[in-house]
Amino acid sequence: MTAKDLLKPVEDLTEAEADAELARLADEIAGHDMRYYQQEAPTVSDAEYDALKQRNAAIEARFPHLVRDNSPSLRVGAARAETFAPVEHGVPMLSLDNAFSNDDAVEFDARVRRFLRLGDEVVAYTAEPKIDGLSASLRYERGVLVQGATRGDGRVGEDVTENLRTVGEIPHRLKGSGWPEVIEVRGEVYFGHDDFAALNAAAEAAGQRTYVNPRNAASGSLRQIDPRITAQRSLRFFAYAWGLLSAPFAQTQWEALAALGAWGFQVTPQARRVEGAQGLVEAYAAMEALRPHLGFDIDGVVYKVDRLDWQARLGFVSRSPRWAIARKFPAQRARTILEAIDIQVGRTGAVTPVARLHPVTVGGVVVENATLHNADEIARLDARIGDTVVIQRAGDVIPQIVEVVLDERPDGAEPYVFPTHCPCPLHTPLARETTTGGAETVVRRCTGEFACPFQRIEHLRHFVSRRAFDIEGLGEKQLQAFFDEGLVKTPADIFTLEERDRASLKKLKDRERMGETSVKNLFAAIEARRTIPLDRFIYGLGIRHIGESTAVALARGYGTAEAFLAAMDKVADRDPEAMAELDALDQIGAAVIEAAAAYFAEDHNRRIVQDLVSQLTIQEAERPKTDTAVAGKTVVFTGALERMTRDEAKAQAEALGAKVASSVSKKTDIVVAGPGAGSKLKTATDLGIQVMTEDEWLALVEA
Ligand code: IVH
């Protein structure tokens, strides 16, 4: 395959090509989502990301039967982490359409009036600040908070009840009266500017990672496994909407906000009730003026039709309501000088050009660096050292260079020549990366692997990171210092640090100027991770293409570290049987097999792994059963379950070796349908998939 084939027009794709490309796009987009939402470190521009999603959608539109269970089009926002139990929202949590100008706002009002056939009647709206946090849904039964969840993919979120209970502004019991027996209250969990600054200052002082912006801090704080950590974070909550209701409680959005306030929630004091298109336009201007003084981040104004009976008539189009729209603030831009372009080397050797800028304030934040993504992006912009560039901070993401001001190009500015060699002392040639199909991609990679000091430190960073070994107290700075001092060169060194420190003449205390308590804490944190689940161990190795979920699949597939490593040795030798066994595991494709083979073929890597293993107790993974009636089958539960909860059903099915999916496709083997099952049941019937009742399912699995 060549680069051109990759961009073959969608109309010309054969079914097999489309299937392969959808698989590749699902992986690629999931990777970008993970880097964007979970690691807060995107590697492509928004435009490139959108292009991938669009191509995916176009292929799916032409081949609807090829839509995959893990299709990016079936997700809104961040993928769910696997650590929290799933919660199906009583009513889905939808997103809002965006408006960007006064004209858009006027058109929104016109659309509402047309739809409702109101003629000249003036429509009242609420205009509320669009809080830039993360949305949460709180279920109250008889006034008592029983469950709290994140939005997740909109349909199913994560159960973060205990964490939400620690948020002071979330009532455990509703005040007053008049609340429906069952209500899902929705709103935004967020960080105030002061609390955010204090949180980061404390993290910095402790040598831990800081958060890029208040929204990421809110998300990271809410999704802590240990609610005691969440409790230490000053999270706040504004209520602005609701989901499932056992009975109506208001006639207008304005009344609803007042009711939420009376029940003990914070509602945004800046919300206004306005009339007509003119009111919408004025409310936006007013909010823009208030923005710098709010003390928390907002990224626009949400307009909602005030009358709830009209909202009901307006209803929804796909994933957004017709009765509301988000008027977004424009991205914030500024001009500055591009002073230099540095090349950064990531853990897997991928090199990223970073623009060093003359410091400039954009939306209240001093910006000195911007990402340039890759060599193609520099060429597209024709960015040259000395150029005046326009940079943009959209909400919060890493600043980007959007354009070069050609009129101001200094005389003699030369086109930028992308380095051919890694800036590391090894000076290895940079190779342009190809896909498994052989097509060139925009990524360039240092081939020095672990011999390249840049990659080595990135490997170590990955190794200690939250989702891998999660070693508290070994933050960026600390790790860099240990690395620079030569105290920690490979992961195993972390586990021999205490022993060496005891034996050596110079204690960490003197050498790294660490306090006695922090040294003790660090050693305790390291000790705590000496016993590690197999999946985290595999993920921690930082092998390309082996992310968290792949690591879990490998751990389940092999069960023990011994079995995994023995198999990998054979894979490295390209033993056909071992490769076939790996290929047969769920979720494992050619890219993973290649990456694992390449990694374990490297003597240096094998040594690193051996040294590490000798320091650890690696826990066995629970292996899925293979001798049950449902082993290897893909099951979808839909409708209500009456004899077990969703979580129980899922856990039981998985323990018996089945895979539980959330949507029905041609890969589904069994659909368990309870009362109220809807479109999934229909799809299953259309596709001729086996459908059974909960009782039949139980009879099958408990037989
Ligand atoms: S109303 C049917 N009101 O914006 C949608 N959303 O793009 C009901 N948001 O996920 C949402 N402030 O996280 C609403 N005053 C506000 C909001 C708000 C922030 C967020 C929310 C939602 C996203 C929609």
XYZ file of C-alpha atoms and ligand atoms in Angstrom:
727
model
C 0.000 0.000 0.000
C 1.248 3.511 -0.723
C 0.297 6.801 0.854
C -1.956 7.477 -2.101
C -3.868 4.225 -1.662
C -4.568 5.243 1.872
C -6.413 8.276 0.636
C -8.350 6.396 -1.990
C -11.740 8.072 -2.387
C -14.310 6.402 -0.176
C -16.455 5.592 -3.241
C -13.638 3.464 -4.676
C -12.949 1.362 -1.598
C -13.716 -2.327 -1.826
C -15.510 -3.870 1.115
C -12.329 -5.540 2.346
C -10.374 -2.302 2.127
C -13.112 -0.444 3.957
C -13.173 -3.062 6.705
C -9.405 -2.875 7.140
C -9.388 0.888 7.144
C -12.200 1.132 9.697
C -10.191 -1.162 11.972
C -7.115 1.008 11.546
C -9.067 4.228 12.091
C -10.694 2.870 15.253
C -7.251 2.122 16.689
C -5.717 5.334 15.568
C -8.559 7.547 16.809
C -8.721 5.663 20.119
C -5.003 6.370 20.507
C -5.526 10.058 19.843
C -8.478 10.136 22.259
C -6.393 8.524 24.939
C -3.553 10.974 24.415
C -5.928 13.919 24.351
C -8.334 13.065 27.137
C -6.316 10.912 29.482
C -2.716 11.933 29.008
C -3.543 15.503 27.997
C -0.818 15.243 25.376
C -2.258 15.251 21.849
C 0.088 14.407 18.984
C -2.007 15.655 16.071
C -3.736 18.928 15.312
C -7.495 19.246 15.747
C -7.812 19.464 11.967
C -5.980 16.180 11.419
C -8.078 14.552 14.109
C -11.307 15.823 12.545
C -10.178 14.560 9.141
C -9.718 11.061 10.577
C -13.168 11.121 12.178
C -14.744 12.390 8.977
C -13.143 9.695 6.884
C -14.321 7.104 9.379
C -17.866 8.484 9.187
C -17.805 8.572 5.379
C -16.700 4.939 5.141
C -19.311 3.896 7.680
C -21.998 5.748 5.754
C -21.121 3.734 2.665
C -20.754 0.402 4.457
C -23.142 0.573 7.440
C -22.853 -3.161 8.063
C -19.119 -2.757 8.721
C -19.618 -0.392 11.680
C -17.490 -1.811 14.464
C -18.363 -2.243 18.125
C -15.484 0.059 18.946
C -16.282 2.572 16.222
C -15.178 6.115 17.101
C -18.551 7.364 15.847
C -20.303 5.535 18.680
C -18.461 7.553 21.292
C -18.889 11.128 22.442
C -15.994 12.561 24.342
C -13.623 10.508 26.395
C -13.610 6.769 26.408
C -14.496 5.305 29.750
C -11.656 4.226 31.988
C -11.892 0.603 33.007
C -11.435 1.180 36.687
C -14.960 2.313 37.588
C -18.115 0.278 37.283
C -20.310 1.299 34.363
C -23.558 3.145 35.093
C -26.229 3.367 32.461
C -27.841 6.801 32.645
C -31.631 6.715 33.039
C -31.771 9.278 30.233
C -28.682 9.713 28.036
C -26.425 12.707 28.683
C -26.324 14.525 25.405
C -24.130 17.192 23.977
C -25.015 20.601 22.605
C -24.740 21.996 19.122
C -22.418 24.962 18.826
C -23.034 28.508 17.660
C -20.170 30.870 16.980
C -21.689 34.239 16.052
C -24.595 36.575 16.664
C -25.991 35.398 13.332
C -25.953 31.826 14.598
C -27.847 32.935 17.708
C -30.453 34.769 15.629
C -30.817 31.717 13.415
C -31.286 29.528 16.488
C -34.184 31.698 17.624
C -35.682 31.654 14.110
C -35.375 27.862 13.961
C -37.107 27.452 17.313
C -39.982 29.690 16.260
C -40.320 27.973 12.880
C -40.386 24.547 14.463
C -43.012 25.582 17.012
C -44.931 27.574 14.352
C -45.015 30.585 16.662
C -45.140 33.309 14.034
C -44.192 36.552 15.727
C -44.522 35.311 19.263
C -41.415 36.111 21.298
C -39.605 33.166 22.842
C -38.030 33.404 26.296
C -34.673 31.729 26.896
C -32.266 31.200 29.707
C -28.676 32.212 29.017
C -26.344 30.366 31.371
C -22.570 30.325 31.605
C -21.135 27.243 29.912
C -18.920 25.966 32.705
C -15.735 24.334 31.524
C -15.547 21.336 33.806
C -16.879 17.849 33.460
C -20.493 16.915 33.648
C -21.864 14.560 36.244
C -25.230 12.980 36.893
C -26.498 12.552 40.463
C -29.329 10.175 41.156
C -31.542 11.006 44.133
C -34.191 8.615 45.382
C -36.630 10.045 47.934
C -34.268 12.996 48.273
C -31.209 10.887 49.078
C -28.136 10.760 46.856
C -27.808 7.119 45.790
C -25.511 7.236 42.800
C -23.231 9.625 40.949
C -21.703 9.098 37.543
C -19.564 10.781 34.943
C -20.946 11.326 31.476
C -18.758 8.663 29.872
C -19.912 8.069 26.323
C -23.241 9.758 27.051
C -25.157 6.514 27.500
C -22.956 4.764 30.029
C -20.724 6.621 32.465
C -18.513 5.666 35.357
C -19.742 5.082 38.872
C -17.931 7.738 40.899
C -20.537 7.953 43.674
C -18.071 7.893 46.543
C -15.936 10.560 44.958
C -18.907 12.818 44.264
C -20.046 12.445 47.862
C -16.844 14.207 48.907
C -17.762 17.328 46.925
C -19.002 19.835 49.493
C -21.450 21.524 47.132
C -23.266 18.267 46.347
C -26.026 17.655 48.899
C -26.292 14.122 50.266
C -29.913 14.830 51.049
C -32.082 17.327 49.217
C -33.378 20.220 51.242
C -36.921 21.561 51.263
C -39.715 19.803 49.440
C -41.244 19.305 46.048
C -38.506 17.099 44.632
C -39.598 14.124 42.526
C -39.211 10.726 44.145
C -36.519 9.870 41.600
C -34.429 12.531 39.871
C -31.077 12.573 38.097
C -29.657 16.036 38.735
C -27.060 17.081 36.199
C -24.390 19.678 36.348
C -20.727 20.456 36.106
C -17.906 19.510 38.440
C -15.205 22.146 38.201
C -12.235 23.814 39.839
C -12.124 27.493 40.770
C -9.029 29.399 39.617
C -7.677 29.889 43.151
C -8.115 26.267 44.143
C -6.552 25.168 40.871
C -3.494 27.338 41.439
C -3.148 26.009 44.998
C -3.459 22.413 43.819
C -0.730 22.846 41.240
C 1.526 24.711 43.635
C 1.261 21.840 46.118
C 1.939 19.258 43.405
C 4.930 21.216 42.198
C 6.340 21.462 45.715
C 5.959 17.714 46.151
C 7.709 17.054 42.846
C 4.507 15.662 41.347
C 2.925 16.284 38.005
C 0.805 19.405 37.661
C -2.453 19.707 35.709
C -2.589 21.654 32.458
C -5.873 23.407 33.221
C -8.765 23.428 35.692
C -10.880 21.101 33.579
C -8.236 18.378 33.510
C -7.697 18.883 37.220
C -11.430 18.398 37.838
C -11.518 15.302 35.695
C -8.367 13.856 37.250
C -9.571 14.606 40.759
C -13.015 13.125 40.252
C -11.665 9.955 38.715
C -9.364 9.032 41.579
C -9.614 5.434 42.687
C -9.299 6.536 46.297
C -12.120 8.933 47.302
C -9.939 10.255 50.110
C -7.777 11.911 47.484
C -10.827 13.414 45.795
C -11.908 14.711 49.201
C -8.669 16.674 49.499
C -9.329 18.438 46.227
C -11.533 21.525 46.336
C -14.008 20.408 43.697
C -17.179 22.417 43.199
C -20.474 21.767 41.474
C -23.086 23.786 39.590
C -26.453 22.181 38.813
C -28.101 23.164 35.520
C -30.132 20.259 34.152
C -31.711 16.903 34.917
C -32.153 13.475 33.338
C -34.586 10.842 34.512
C -37.547 12.174 36.523
C -40.356 10.281 38.220
C -42.563 13.380 37.966
C -42.232 16.870 36.512
C -41.174 19.535 38.993
C -41.204 22.794 37.028
C -42.734 24.408 33.987
C -39.750 26.405 32.843
C -35.964 26.091 32.918
C -35.886 29.253 35.022
C -38.196 27.711 37.642
C -36.177 24.510 37.498
C -32.961 26.378 38.291
C -34.708 28.056 41.220
C -35.945 24.666 42.472
C -32.433 23.161 42.208
C -31.157 26.115 44.227
C -33.859 25.613 46.858
C -32.935 21.930 47.202
C -29.405 22.871 48.184
C -27.475 23.025 44.891
C -25.360 25.882 43.642
C -26.785 27.325 40.460
C -24.833 29.874 38.434
C -25.747 33.348 39.691
C -24.851 34.707 36.240
C -27.722 32.868 34.533
C -30.307 35.230 33.040
C -33.747 34.943 31.534
C -33.940 36.841 28.252
C -36.410 37.339 25.430
C -35.991 36.941 21.703
C -32.923 36.973 19.483
C -31.914 40.400 20.769
C -31.901 39.044 24.307
C -29.608 36.198 23.239
C -27.131 38.570 21.651
C -27.076 40.862 24.685
C -26.701 38.008 27.131
C -23.623 36.806 25.258
C -21.986 40.237 25.385
C -22.770 40.497 29.102
C -21.249 37.091 29.804
C -18.129 37.948 27.812
C -17.675 41.008 30.021
C -18.134 38.961 33.191
C -15.794 36.186 32.100
C -12.506 37.547 33.512
C -14.118 38.168 36.913
C -15.854 34.854 37.493
C -13.013 32.989 39.148
C -13.737 29.829 37.151
C -13.412 28.854 33.494
C -16.347 29.170 31.152
C -16.125 28.564 27.432
C -19.344 30.149 26.278
C -23.015 30.662 26.985
C -25.718 27.993 26.851
C -29.052 29.201 25.492
C -32.085 27.117 26.445
C -35.742 27.580 25.501
C -37.328 28.476 28.828
C -40.724 26.731 28.533
C -40.346 23.019 29.219
C -43.454 22.095 27.224
C -41.794 23.738 24.220
C -38.568 21.902 24.965
C -40.542 18.661 24.876
C -42.067 19.568 21.516
C -38.718 20.574 20.072
C -37.110 17.303 21.127
C -33.739 16.114 19.857
C -31.799 15.668 16.647
C -29.401 12.741 16.988
C -27.290 13.615 20.015
C -28.284 17.190 20.784
C -31.480 18.933 21.825
C -33.209 21.311 19.397
C -34.124 23.521 22.343
C -30.609 24.469 23.384
C -27.355 25.585 21.830
C -23.887 26.494 23.105
C -22.605 29.865 21.971
C -18.853 29.398 22.218
C -16.306 32.104 22.890
C -13.834 32.429 20.040
C -10.454 30.785 20.472
C -7.962 33.218 21.877
C -5.212 34.336 19.558
C -2.087 36.439 19.725
C 0.952 37.252 17.599
C 4.504 36.568 18.609
C 7.921 35.641 17.210
C 8.981 32.070 16.502
C 12.422 32.032 18.100
C 13.445 28.422 17.628
C 12.184 24.972 16.807
C 13.310 22.209 19.136
C 12.886 18.536 18.538
C 11.498 16.464 21.378
C 11.823 12.716 21.474
C 9.004 10.719 22.985
C 9.057 7.339 24.660
C 8.588 5.427 21.454
C 11.121 7.541 19.631
C 8.541 9.631 17.792
C 9.957 13.096 17.377
C 7.807 16.185 17.815
C 8.880 19.658 16.809
C 8.134 22.263 19.470
C 8.000 25.970 18.724
C 9.860 28.179 21.188
C 8.121 31.521 21.191
C 8.805 34.955 22.462
C 6.593 34.945 25.612
C 3.167 36.403 24.980
C -0.056 36.528 26.991
C -3.032 34.784 25.452
C -6.282 34.861 27.426
C -4.433 35.579 30.645
C -1.844 32.830 30.279
C 1.781 33.347 29.291
C 2.620 31.162 26.316
C 6.220 30.322 25.454
C 5.862 27.026 23.601
C 3.493 25.676 21.017
C 3.264 22.311 19.377
C 4.098 22.023 15.694
C 2.984 18.379 15.584
C 5.241 17.069 12.821
C 7.435 17.922 9.857
C 4.476 18.104 7.474
C 2.799 20.701 9.654
C 5.915 22.899 9.603
C 6.034 22.571 5.826
C 2.316 23.340 5.519
C 2.722 26.523 7.569
C 6.105 27.238 6.001
C 7.165 28.365 9.465
C 10.673 29.841 9.587
C 12.778 30.946 12.519
C 12.227 34.667 13.053
C 8.709 34.605 11.614
C 5.820 36.385 13.258
C 3.226 33.727 13.951
C -0.382 33.701 15.111
C -0.906 31.358 18.024
C -4.175 30.113 19.340
C -5.302 28.711 22.656
C -8.688 27.113 22.199
C -10.146 26.889 25.688
C -7.275 25.150 27.261
C -5.471 22.810 24.893
C -1.797 23.140 24.112
C -1.312 26.316 22.089
C -1.016 25.863 18.342
C 0.458 27.952 15.581
C -2.363 28.683 13.184
C -0.636 30.877 10.667
C 2.520 32.696 9.683
C 2.289 36.439 9.003
C 4.137 36.520 5.681
C 4.226 40.335 5.489
C 6.429 40.380 8.523
C 8.899 37.727 7.471
C 12.421 39.032 8.138
C 14.813 39.221 5.207
C 16.891 36.157 4.766
C 14.620 33.828 6.754
C 15.382 30.355 5.437
C 12.877 27.534 5.072
C 13.123 25.195 8.037
C 14.996 22.009 7.325
C 13.780 19.143 9.462
C 16.704 17.361 11.077
C 17.653 14.036 9.579
C 19.149 12.789 12.829
C 17.997 12.497 16.422
C 19.282 15.312 18.658
C 20.372 12.662 21.161
C 24.097 11.986 21.617
C 23.756 8.847 19.496
C 22.696 10.910 16.536
C 20.722 8.049 15.056
C 19.030 8.655 11.710
C 15.352 9.597 11.921
C 13.178 7.179 9.993
C 9.835 8.114 8.563
C 7.309 5.778 10.057
C 5.238 3.462 7.923
C 1.982 1.731 8.722
C 1.796 -2.057 8.829
C 0.565 -1.749 5.245
C 3.769 0.034 4.289
C 2.327 3.522 3.760
C 4.351 6.468 5.020
C 2.880 8.429 7.917
C 3.695 11.875 9.264
C 5.591 10.423 12.214
C 9.371 10.352 12.285
C 11.089 8.188 14.790
C 14.521 7.896 16.354
C 15.661 4.330 15.898
C 17.928 4.441 18.951
C 15.267 2.916 21.215
C 16.534 2.423 24.720
C 20.037 3.492 23.814
C 18.699 6.994 23.168
C 18.737 8.873 26.482
C 15.631 10.873 25.535
C 13.659 7.738 24.979
C 15.074 6.172 28.074
C 13.822 8.943 30.335
C 10.447 8.861 28.596
C 10.281 5.120 29.191
C 10.988 5.681 32.851
C 8.356 8.401 33.028
C 5.838 6.083 31.480
C 6.912 3.318 33.830
C 6.190 5.318 36.995
C 3.061 6.997 35.612
C -0.318 6.720 37.219
C -1.689 4.042 34.948
C 1.473 1.959 34.960
C 3.410 1.439 38.205
C 1.957 4.563 39.774
C 4.868 5.381 42.039
C 3.838 8.267 44.182
C 6.511 10.821 44.961
C 8.535 9.983 41.890
C 7.393 12.919 39.810
C 8.944 14.353 36.654
C 11.565 16.417 38.399
C 12.632 13.774 40.872
C 12.922 11.164 38.172
C 14.892 13.484 35.921
C 17.268 14.248 38.779
C 17.800 10.556 39.558
C 18.326 9.903 35.875
C 20.790 12.749 35.422
C 22.704 11.575 38.476
C 22.850 8.092 37.016
C 20.972 6.691 40.014
C 18.113 5.322 37.938
C 18.830 4.132 34.420
C 16.306 1.351 34.012
C 13.047 0.449 35.749
C 14.765 -2.186 37.889
C 17.035 0.519 39.334
C 14.015 2.077 41.005
C 13.555 -1.046 43.069
C 17.202 -1.239 44.151
C 17.401 2.426 45.069
C 16.888 1.928 48.799
C 19.384 -0.906 49.012
C 21.988 1.056 47.104
C 21.290 4.152 49.110
C 21.850 2.237 52.331
C 25.094 0.767 51.015
C 26.434 3.836 49.315
C 28.314 6.572 51.085
C 26.131 9.334 49.872
C 22.552 9.167 50.980
C 19.758 10.413 48.720
C 19.122 12.909 51.446
C 22.391 14.740 50.887
C 22.732 14.061 47.252
C 19.255 15.013 46.104
C 18.619 17.305 49.008
C 15.516 15.374 49.958
C 14.031 15.578 53.430
C 14.101 12.494 55.636
C 10.339 12.072 55.386
C 10.228 12.356 51.624
C 13.004 9.752 51.291
C 11.062 7.453 53.596
C 7.815 8.079 51.751
C 9.447 7.461 48.424
C 10.897 4.138 49.544
C 7.520 3.139 50.968
C 5.799 4.054 47.692
C 8.307 1.994 45.725
C 7.948 -0.958 48.104
C 4.176 -0.794 47.704
C 4.547 -1.412 43.987
C 6.922 -4.332 44.243
C 3.845 -6.506 43.977
C 2.073 -5.611 40.760
C -0.770 -6.974 38.657
C 0.402 -8.574 35.427
C -1.441 -6.106 33.190
C 0.184 -3.095 34.824
C 3.561 -4.762 34.517
C 3.008 -5.309 30.783
C 1.659 -1.809 30.267
C 4.574 -0.358 32.237
C 7.098 -1.804 29.780
C 5.941 0.848 27.352
C 6.033 -1.314 24.257
C 4.602 0.445 21.225
C 0.940 -0.258 20.514
C 0.510 -1.920 23.907
C -1.794 0.448 25.732
C -3.777 -0.308 28.829
C -6.540 -2.354 27.291
C -4.129 -4.370 25.158
C -2.073 -5.039 28.275
C -5.190 -6.342 30.025
C -5.932 -8.582 27.041
C -2.385 -9.962 27.095
C -2.482 -10.512 30.854
C -5.781 -12.374 30.593
C -4.515 -14.321 27.634
C -1.322 -15.589 29.268
C -2.278 -15.532 32.936
C 1.228 -15.399 34.446
C 4.356 -13.346 33.843
C 6.293 -16.557 33.166
C 3.869 -17.655 30.473
C 3.789 -14.184 28.953
C 7.570 -13.807 28.833
C 8.149 -17.312 27.529
C 5.654 -16.646 24.752
C 7.242 -13.293 23.934
C 10.663 -14.891 23.601
C 9.197 -17.238 21.043
C 7.378 -14.428 19.281
C 10.671 -12.563 19.081
C 12.143 -15.617 17.365
C 9.119 -15.525 15.061
C 7.992 -18.942 16.162
C 4.837 -19.481 14.076
C 2.929 -21.259 16.818
C 3.609 -18.569 19.397
C 2.668 -15.871 16.907
C -0.566 -17.624 16.061
C -1.390 -17.998 19.747
C -0.850 -14.256 20.242
C -2.871 -13.414 17.169
C -5.762 -15.496 18.457
C -6.109 -13.356 21.583
C -8.932 -10.916 21.697
C -7.974 -7.358 20.623
C -4.521 -8.314 19.360
C -3.684 -7.405 15.790
C -0.698 -7.215 13.486
C 0.631 -3.949 14.915
C 0.849 -5.386 18.435
C 2.463 -8.613 17.253
C 5.076 -6.694 15.277
C 5.781 -4.326 18.156
C 6.101 -7.166 20.673
C 8.370 -9.146 18.355
C 10.583 -6.120 17.729
C 10.769 -5.262 21.415
C 11.651 -8.732 22.641
C 14.078 -9.349 19.794
C 16.266 -6.615 21.258
C 18.750 -8.127 23.774
C 18.912 -4.900 25.638
C 15.155 -4.941 26.225
C 15.195 -8.554 27.360
C 17.823 -7.710 29.921
C 15.802 -4.776 31.193
C 12.756 -6.982 31.585
C 14.705 -9.765 33.307
C 16.286 -7.357 35.778
C 12.903 -5.888 36.517
C 11.183 -9.234 36.951
C 13.808 -10.278 39.485
C 12.745 -7.336 41.647
C 9.014 -7.927 41.510
C 6.215 -10.203 42.539
C 3.911 -10.201 39.553
C 0.353 -11.181 40.317
C -1.447 -13.668 38.131
C -4.262 -12.390 35.973
C -7.611 -13.999 36.107
C -7.851 -16.075 32.975
C -11.130 -16.264 31.169
C -12.587 -19.724 31.181
C -12.511 -21.557 27.895
C -14.635 -24.554 28.772
C -17.981 -22.889 29.352
C -21.045 -22.639 27.154
C -20.384 -18.971 26.458
C -16.570 -18.845 26.286
C -15.362 -16.751 23.377
C -18.859 -15.460 22.603
C -19.732 -11.795 22.351
C -22.797 -10.921 24.402
C -24.911 -7.789 24.544
C -27.321 -7.128 27.422
C -30.210 -4.868 26.571
C -33.404 -3.790 28.327
C -33.968 -4.271 32.034
C -32.417 -7.159 33.931
C -34.532 -8.446 36.789
C -32.441 -11.036 38.560
C -29.061 -9.332 38.605
C -27.550 -5.914 38.064
C -25.762 -4.993 34.855
C -22.437 -5.131 36.658
C -23.131 -8.599 37.997
C -24.223 -9.818 34.593
C -21.121 -8.401 32.957
C -18.742 -9.737 35.595
C -20.325 -13.173 35.446
C -20.209 -13.306 31.648
C -16.594 -12.202 31.569
C -15.578 -14.664 34.250
C -17.036 -17.362 32.009
C -14.905 -16.234 29.117
C -17.486 -14.199 27.210
C -16.921 -10.705 25.926
C -19.563 -8.133 26.786
C -20.188 -5.485 24.163
C -22.407 -2.435 24.356
C -23.791 -2.432 20.850
C -25.077 -5.090 18.503
C -23.159 -5.829 15.324
C -22.571 -8.779 13.087
C -19.892 -9.895 15.549
C -22.445 -10.317 18.346
C -23.275 -13.934 19.200
C -25.968 -13.564 21.842
C -28.336 -10.759 22.805
C -29.926 -11.039 26.237
C -33.053 -8.923 26.044
C -35.113 -7.857 29.035
C -38.285 -5.789 29.252
C -38.022 -2.468 27.449
C -35.379 -3.653 24.978
C -35.532 -1.426 21.918
C -33.357 -0.802 18.913
C -30.660 -3.307 19.867
C -33.217 -6.087 19.967
C -34.451 -5.038 16.574
C -30.940 -4.965 15.105
C -30.306 -8.406 16.583
C -33.459 -9.803 14.992
C -32.593 -8.155 11.676
C -29.118 -9.655 11.738
C -30.434 -13.067 12.767
C -28.511 -13.087 16.051
C -29.539 -15.448 18.828
C -31.803 -13.613 21.310
C -32.627 -14.963 24.762
C -34.348 -13.897 27.951
C -32.517 -13.334 31.190
C -33.814 -16.654 32.515
C -32.620 -18.517 29.436
C -29.227 -16.865 29.785
C -28.982 -17.876 33.442
C -29.985 -21.412 32.596
C -27.212 -21.477 30.003
C -24.440 -20.080 32.200
C -25.427 -21.779 35.395
C -25.887 -25.173 33.794
S -27.156 21.861 29.502
C -28.791 18.338 26.649
N -26.006 23.847 30.725
O -21.730 21.521 28.073
C -27.555 18.982 27.160
N -24.607 22.181 29.772
O -21.894 20.435 25.165
C -27.774 19.575 28.509
N -22.213 22.541 30.159
O -21.956 18.084 28.539
C -26.589 20.331 28.942
N -22.417 24.389 31.327
O -20.902 19.413 30.369
C -25.814 22.707 30.034
N -25.159 25.649 31.889
C -24.952 24.519 31.217
C -23.661 23.996 30.969
C -23.534 22.827 30.237
C -21.567 23.497 30.833
C -21.548 21.427 29.450
C -22.018 20.070 29.846
C -22.427 19.386 28.575
C -21.782 20.232 27.533
C -22.632 20.219 26.292
